[in-house]
PDB file of C-alpha atoms in Angstrom:
ATOM      1  CA  MET A 229      18.320 -26.154  -7.182  1.00  0.00           C
ATOM      2  CA  LYS A 230      15.617 -28.269  -5.570  1.00  0.00           C
ATOM      3  CA  ALA A 231      17.447 -28.265  -2.216  1.00  0.00           C
ATOM      4  CA  TRP A 232      17.611 -24.468  -2.290  1.00  0.00           C
ATOM      5  CA  LEU A 233      13.854 -24.263  -2.882  1.00  0.00           C
ATOM      6  CA  GLU A 234      13.122 -26.640  -0.011  1.00  0.00           C
ATOM      7  CA  THR A 235      15.377 -24.603   2.281  1.00  0.00           C
ATOM      8  CA  ALA A 236      13.581 -21.392   1.298  1.00  0.00           C
ATOM      9  CA  LYS A 237      10.171 -22.984   1.941  1.00  0.00           C
ATOM     10  CA  ARG A 238      11.303 -24.235   5.348  1.00  0.00           C
ATOM     11  CA  ARG A 239      12.620 -20.807   6.323  1.00  0.00           C
ATOM     12  CA  ALA A 240       9.373 -19.160   5.231  1.00  0.00           C
ATOM     13  CA  ARG A 241       7.399 -21.599   7.417  1.00  0.00           C
ATOM     14  CA  ASP A 242       9.769 -20.922  10.334  1.00  0.00           C
ATOM     15  CA  ILE A 243       9.328 -17.156   9.991  1.00  0.00           C
ATOM     16  CA  ARG A 244       5.541 -17.532   9.867  1.00  0.00           C
ATOM     17  CA  LEU A 245       5.684 -19.672  13.014  1.00  0.00           C
ATOM     18  CA  ASP A 246       7.939 -17.122  14.720  1.00  0.00           C
ATOM     19  CA  VAL A 247       5.593 -14.254  13.826  1.00  0.00           C
ATOM     20  CA  ILE A 248       2.705 -16.058  15.483  1.00  0.00           C
ATOM     21  CA  ALA A 249       4.954 -16.822  18.486  1.00  0.00           C
ATOM     22  CA  LEU A 250       5.785 -13.108  18.678  1.00  0.00           C
ATOM     23  CA  TRP A 251       2.066 -12.360  18.663  1.00  0.00           C
ATOM     24  CA  PHE A 252       1.814 -14.495  21.830  1.00  0.00           C
ATOM     25  CA  ALA A 253       4.953 -12.913  23.313  1.00  0.00           C
ATOM     26  CA  ALA A 254       3.588  -9.387  22.940  1.00  0.00           C
ATOM     27  CA  ARG A 255       0.696 -10.346  25.239  1.00  0.00           C
ATOM     28  CA  ASP A 256       2.614 -12.284  27.866  1.00  0.00           C
ATOM     29  CA  PRO A 257       3.396 -10.538  31.189  1.00  0.00           C
ATOM     30  CA  ARG A 258       6.682 -12.460  31.598  1.00  0.00           C
ATOM     31  CA  VAL A 259       8.227 -10.786  28.540  1.00  0.00           C
ATOM     32  CA  PRO A 260      10.222  -7.549  29.125  1.00  0.00           C
ATOM     33  CA  TRP A 261       8.442  -4.411  27.924  1.00  0.00           C
ATOM     34  CA  SER A 262      11.062  -3.608  25.263  1.00  0.00           C
ATOM     35  CA  ALA A 263      10.680  -7.093  23.773  1.00  0.00           C
ATOM     36  CA  LYS A 264       6.882  -6.749  23.962  1.00  0.00           C
ATOM     37  CA  LEU A 265       7.052  -3.493  22.029  1.00  0.00           C
ATOM     38  CA  VAL A 266       9.235  -4.902  19.250  1.00  0.00           C
ATOM     39  CA  ALA A 267       7.364  -8.231  19.143  1.00  0.00           C
ATOM     40  CA  GLY A 268       4.010  -6.451  19.009  1.00  0.00           C
ATOM     41  CA  MET A 269       5.077  -4.141  16.199  1.00  0.00           C
ATOM     42  CA  VAL A 270       6.594  -6.961  14.133  1.00  0.00           C
ATOM     43  CA  ALA A 271       3.630  -9.282  14.655  1.00  0.00           C
ATOM     44  CA  ALA A 272       1.070  -6.542  13.977  1.00  0.00           C
ATOM     45  CA  TYR A 273       2.778  -5.596  10.725  1.00  0.00           C
ATOM     46  CA  ALA A 274       3.464  -9.146   9.551  1.00  0.00           C
ATOM     47  CA  LEU A 275      -0.071 -10.357  10.333  1.00  0.00           C
ATOM     48  CA  SER A 276      -1.746  -7.288   8.878  1.00  0.00           C
ATOM     49  CA  PRO A 277      -3.648  -7.993   5.664  1.00  0.00           C
ATOM     50  CA  ILE A 278      -2.350  -4.694   4.262  1.00  0.00           C
ATOM     51  CA  ASP A 279       1.338  -4.080   3.449  1.00  0.00           C
ATOM     52  CA  LEU A 280       3.110  -0.791   4.051  1.00  0.00           C
ATOM     53  CA  ILE A 281       4.538  -1.075   0.543  1.00  0.00           C
ATOM     54  CA  PRO A 282       1.986  -2.794  -1.759  1.00  0.00           C
ATOM     55  CA  ASP A 283       3.303  -5.928  -3.488  1.00  0.00           C
ATOM     56  CA  PHE A 284       2.367  -4.654  -6.958  1.00  0.00           C
ATOM     57  CA  ILE A 285       5.144  -2.035  -6.773  1.00  0.00           C
ATOM     58  CA  PRO A 286       8.137  -3.634  -8.530  1.00  0.00           C
ATOM     59  CA  VAL A 287      10.990  -4.692  -6.247  1.00  0.00           C
ATOM     60  CA  LEU A 288       9.971  -2.436  -3.323  1.00  0.00           C
ATOM     61  CA  GLY A 289       6.682  -4.316  -2.895  1.00  0.00           C
ATOM     62  CA  TYR A 290       8.459  -7.462  -1.786  1.00  0.00           C
ATOM     63  CA  LEU A 291      11.179  -5.673   0.182  1.00  0.00           C
ATOM     64  CA  ASP A 292       9.182  -5.760   3.407  1.00  0.00           C
ATOM     65  CA  ASP A 293       8.383  -9.460   3.006  1.00  0.00           C
ATOM     66  CA  LEU A 294      11.973 -10.436   2.219  1.00  0.00           C
ATOM     67  CA  ILE A 295      14.023  -8.089   4.400  1.00  0.00           C
ATOM     68  CA  ILE A 296      12.075  -5.942   6.861  1.00  0.00           C
ATOM     69  CA  VAL A 297       9.893  -8.657   8.434  1.00  0.00           C
ATOM     70  CA  PRO A 298      12.696 -11.237   8.876  1.00  0.00           C
ATOM     71  CA  LEU A 299      15.014  -8.614  10.421  1.00  0.00           C
ATOM     72  CA  GLY A 300      12.248  -7.523  12.792  1.00  0.00           C
ATOM     73  CA  VAL A 301      11.616 -11.150  13.745  1.00  0.00           C
ATOM     74  CA  ILE A 302      15.323 -11.704  14.455  1.00  0.00           C
ATOM     75  CA  LEU A 303      15.518  -8.572  16.627  1.00  0.00           C
ATOM     76  CA  ALA A 304      12.399  -9.485  18.613  1.00  0.00           C
ATOM     77  CA  ILE A 305      13.583 -13.058  19.178  1.00  0.00           C
ATOM     78  CA  LYS A 306      16.925 -11.798  20.524  1.00  0.00           C
ATOM     79  CA  LEU A 307      15.044  -9.669  23.094  1.00  0.00           C
ATOM     80  CA  ILE A 308      12.873 -12.544  24.388  1.00  0.00           C
ATOM     81  CA  PRO A 309      14.355 -15.082  26.854  1.00  0.00           C
ATOM     82  CA  PRO A 310      14.944 -18.397  24.993  1.00  0.00           C
ATOM     83  CA  PRO A 311      12.783 -20.593  27.308  1.00  0.00           C
ATOM     84  CA  LEU A 312       9.821 -18.251  26.785  1.00  0.00           C
ATOM     85  CA  MET A 313      10.388 -18.139  23.035  1.00  0.00           C
ATOM     86  CA  ASP A 314      10.391 -21.953  22.942  1.00  0.00           C
ATOM     87  CA  GLU A 315       7.065 -21.937  24.778  1.00  0.00           C
ATOM     88  CA  PHE A 316       5.579 -19.382  22.378  1.00  0.00           C
ATOM     89  CA  ARG A 317       6.794 -21.375  19.371  1.00  0.00           C
ATOM     90  CA  ALA A 318       5.109 -24.499  20.746  1.00  0.00           C
ATOM     91  CA  ARG A 319       1.845 -22.561  21.183  1.00  0.00           C
ATOM     92  CA  ALA A 320       2.166 -21.160  17.664  1.00  0.00           C
ATOM     93  CA  ALA A 321       2.723 -24.629  16.210  1.00  0.00           C
ATOM     94  CA  ALA A 322      -0.425 -25.832  17.954  1.00  0.00           C
ATOM     95  CA  LEU A 323      -2.468 -22.987  16.505  1.00  0.00           C
ATOM     96  CA  GLU A 324      -4.519 -24.223  13.579  1.00  0.00           C
ATOM     97  CA  ARG A 325      -5.245 -20.951  11.850  1.00  0.00           C
ATOM     98  CA  ARG A 326      -3.235 -17.816  11.296  1.00  0.00           C
ATOM     99  CA  PRO A 327      -4.467 -14.804  13.319  1.00  0.00           C
ATOM    100  CA  GLN A 328      -4.755 -11.408  11.713  1.00  0.00           C
ATOM    101  CA  SER A 329      -3.788  -8.181  13.375  1.00  0.00           C
ATOM    102  CA  ARG A 330      -6.391  -5.463  13.148  1.00  0.00           C
ATOM    103  CA  THR A 331      -4.007  -3.142  14.974  1.00  0.00           C
ATOM    104  CA  GLY A 332      -1.420  -3.621  12.243  1.00  0.00           C
ATOM    105  CA  MET A 333      -4.043  -3.057   9.566  1.00  0.00           C
ATOM    106  CA  PHE A 334      -5.178   0.150  11.307  1.00  0.00           C
ATOM    107  CA  PHE A 335      -1.564   1.384  11.547  1.00  0.00           C
ATOM    108  CA  VAL A 336      -0.882   0.790   7.848  1.00  0.00           C
ATOM    109  CA  VAL A 337      -4.205   2.354   6.759  1.00  0.00           C
ATOM    110  CA  ALA A 338      -3.554   5.384   8.995  1.00  0.00           C
ATOM    111  CA  LEU A 339      -0.082   5.766   7.519  1.00  0.00           C
ATOM    112  CA  TRP A 340      -1.445   5.628   3.950  1.00  0.00           C
ATOM    113  CA  LEU A 341      -4.190   8.159   4.795  1.00  0.00           C
ATOM    114  CA  ALA A 342      -1.642  10.516   6.368  1.00  0.00           C
ATOM    115  CA  LEU A 343       0.568  10.228   3.283  1.00  0.00           C
ATOM    116  CA  ALA A 344      -2.417  10.898   0.999  1.00  0.00           C
ATOM    117  CA  ALA A 345      -3.410  13.949   3.073  1.00  0.00           C
ATOM    118  CA  LEU A 346       0.146  15.273   2.938  1.00  0.00           C
ATOM    119  CA  LEU A 347       0.282  14.858  -0.849  1.00  0.00           C
ATOM    120  CA  ILE A 348      -3.106  16.554  -1.302  1.00  0.00           C
ATOM    121  CA  TRP A 349      -2.021  19.429   0.924  1.00  0.00           C
ATOM    122  CA  ALA A 350       1.322  19.782  -0.864  1.00  0.00           C
ATOM    123  CA  PHE A 351      -0.063  19.725  -4.406  1.00  0.00           C
ATOM    124  CA  TRP A 352      -3.539  21.268  -4.015  1.00  0.00           C
ATOM    125  CA  PRO A 353      -3.820  24.276  -6.329  1.00  0.00           C
ATOM    126  CA  THR A 354      -4.304  27.540  -4.481  1.00  0.00           C
ATOM    127  CA  ARG A 355      -6.094  30.542  -5.840  1.00  0.00           C
ATOM    128  CA  ALA A 356      -4.125  33.738  -6.156  1.00  0.00           C
ATOM    129  CA  LYS A 357      -5.963  36.756  -4.801  1.00  0.00           C
TER     130      LYS A 357
END
């Protein structure tokens, strides 16, 4: 049981390191545009202080942390040439603090506001004339 926990902790650290490396990759001119797009979206979402699905929602709240983010990281890494990814991982390991993505936060807030507006529009009582 203890070995499983250590493995899970190591994988979580590796994913965090890869997300920061993807943040660097999205800004590097040597990375193909398709990889930049995927890397930028994954990094912006993963580094955003706001989740698309809030963690307090049972089961679904942790779905993005456990499934969506790791799958996005895997896809982005496959699109980036391995020598560049190694370079970005080295830069990420040297980074002392975790950056936050304001773009990702803006995207998630905009999505929540759009959903709220749609729900208000759909359920707002109308007056019969």
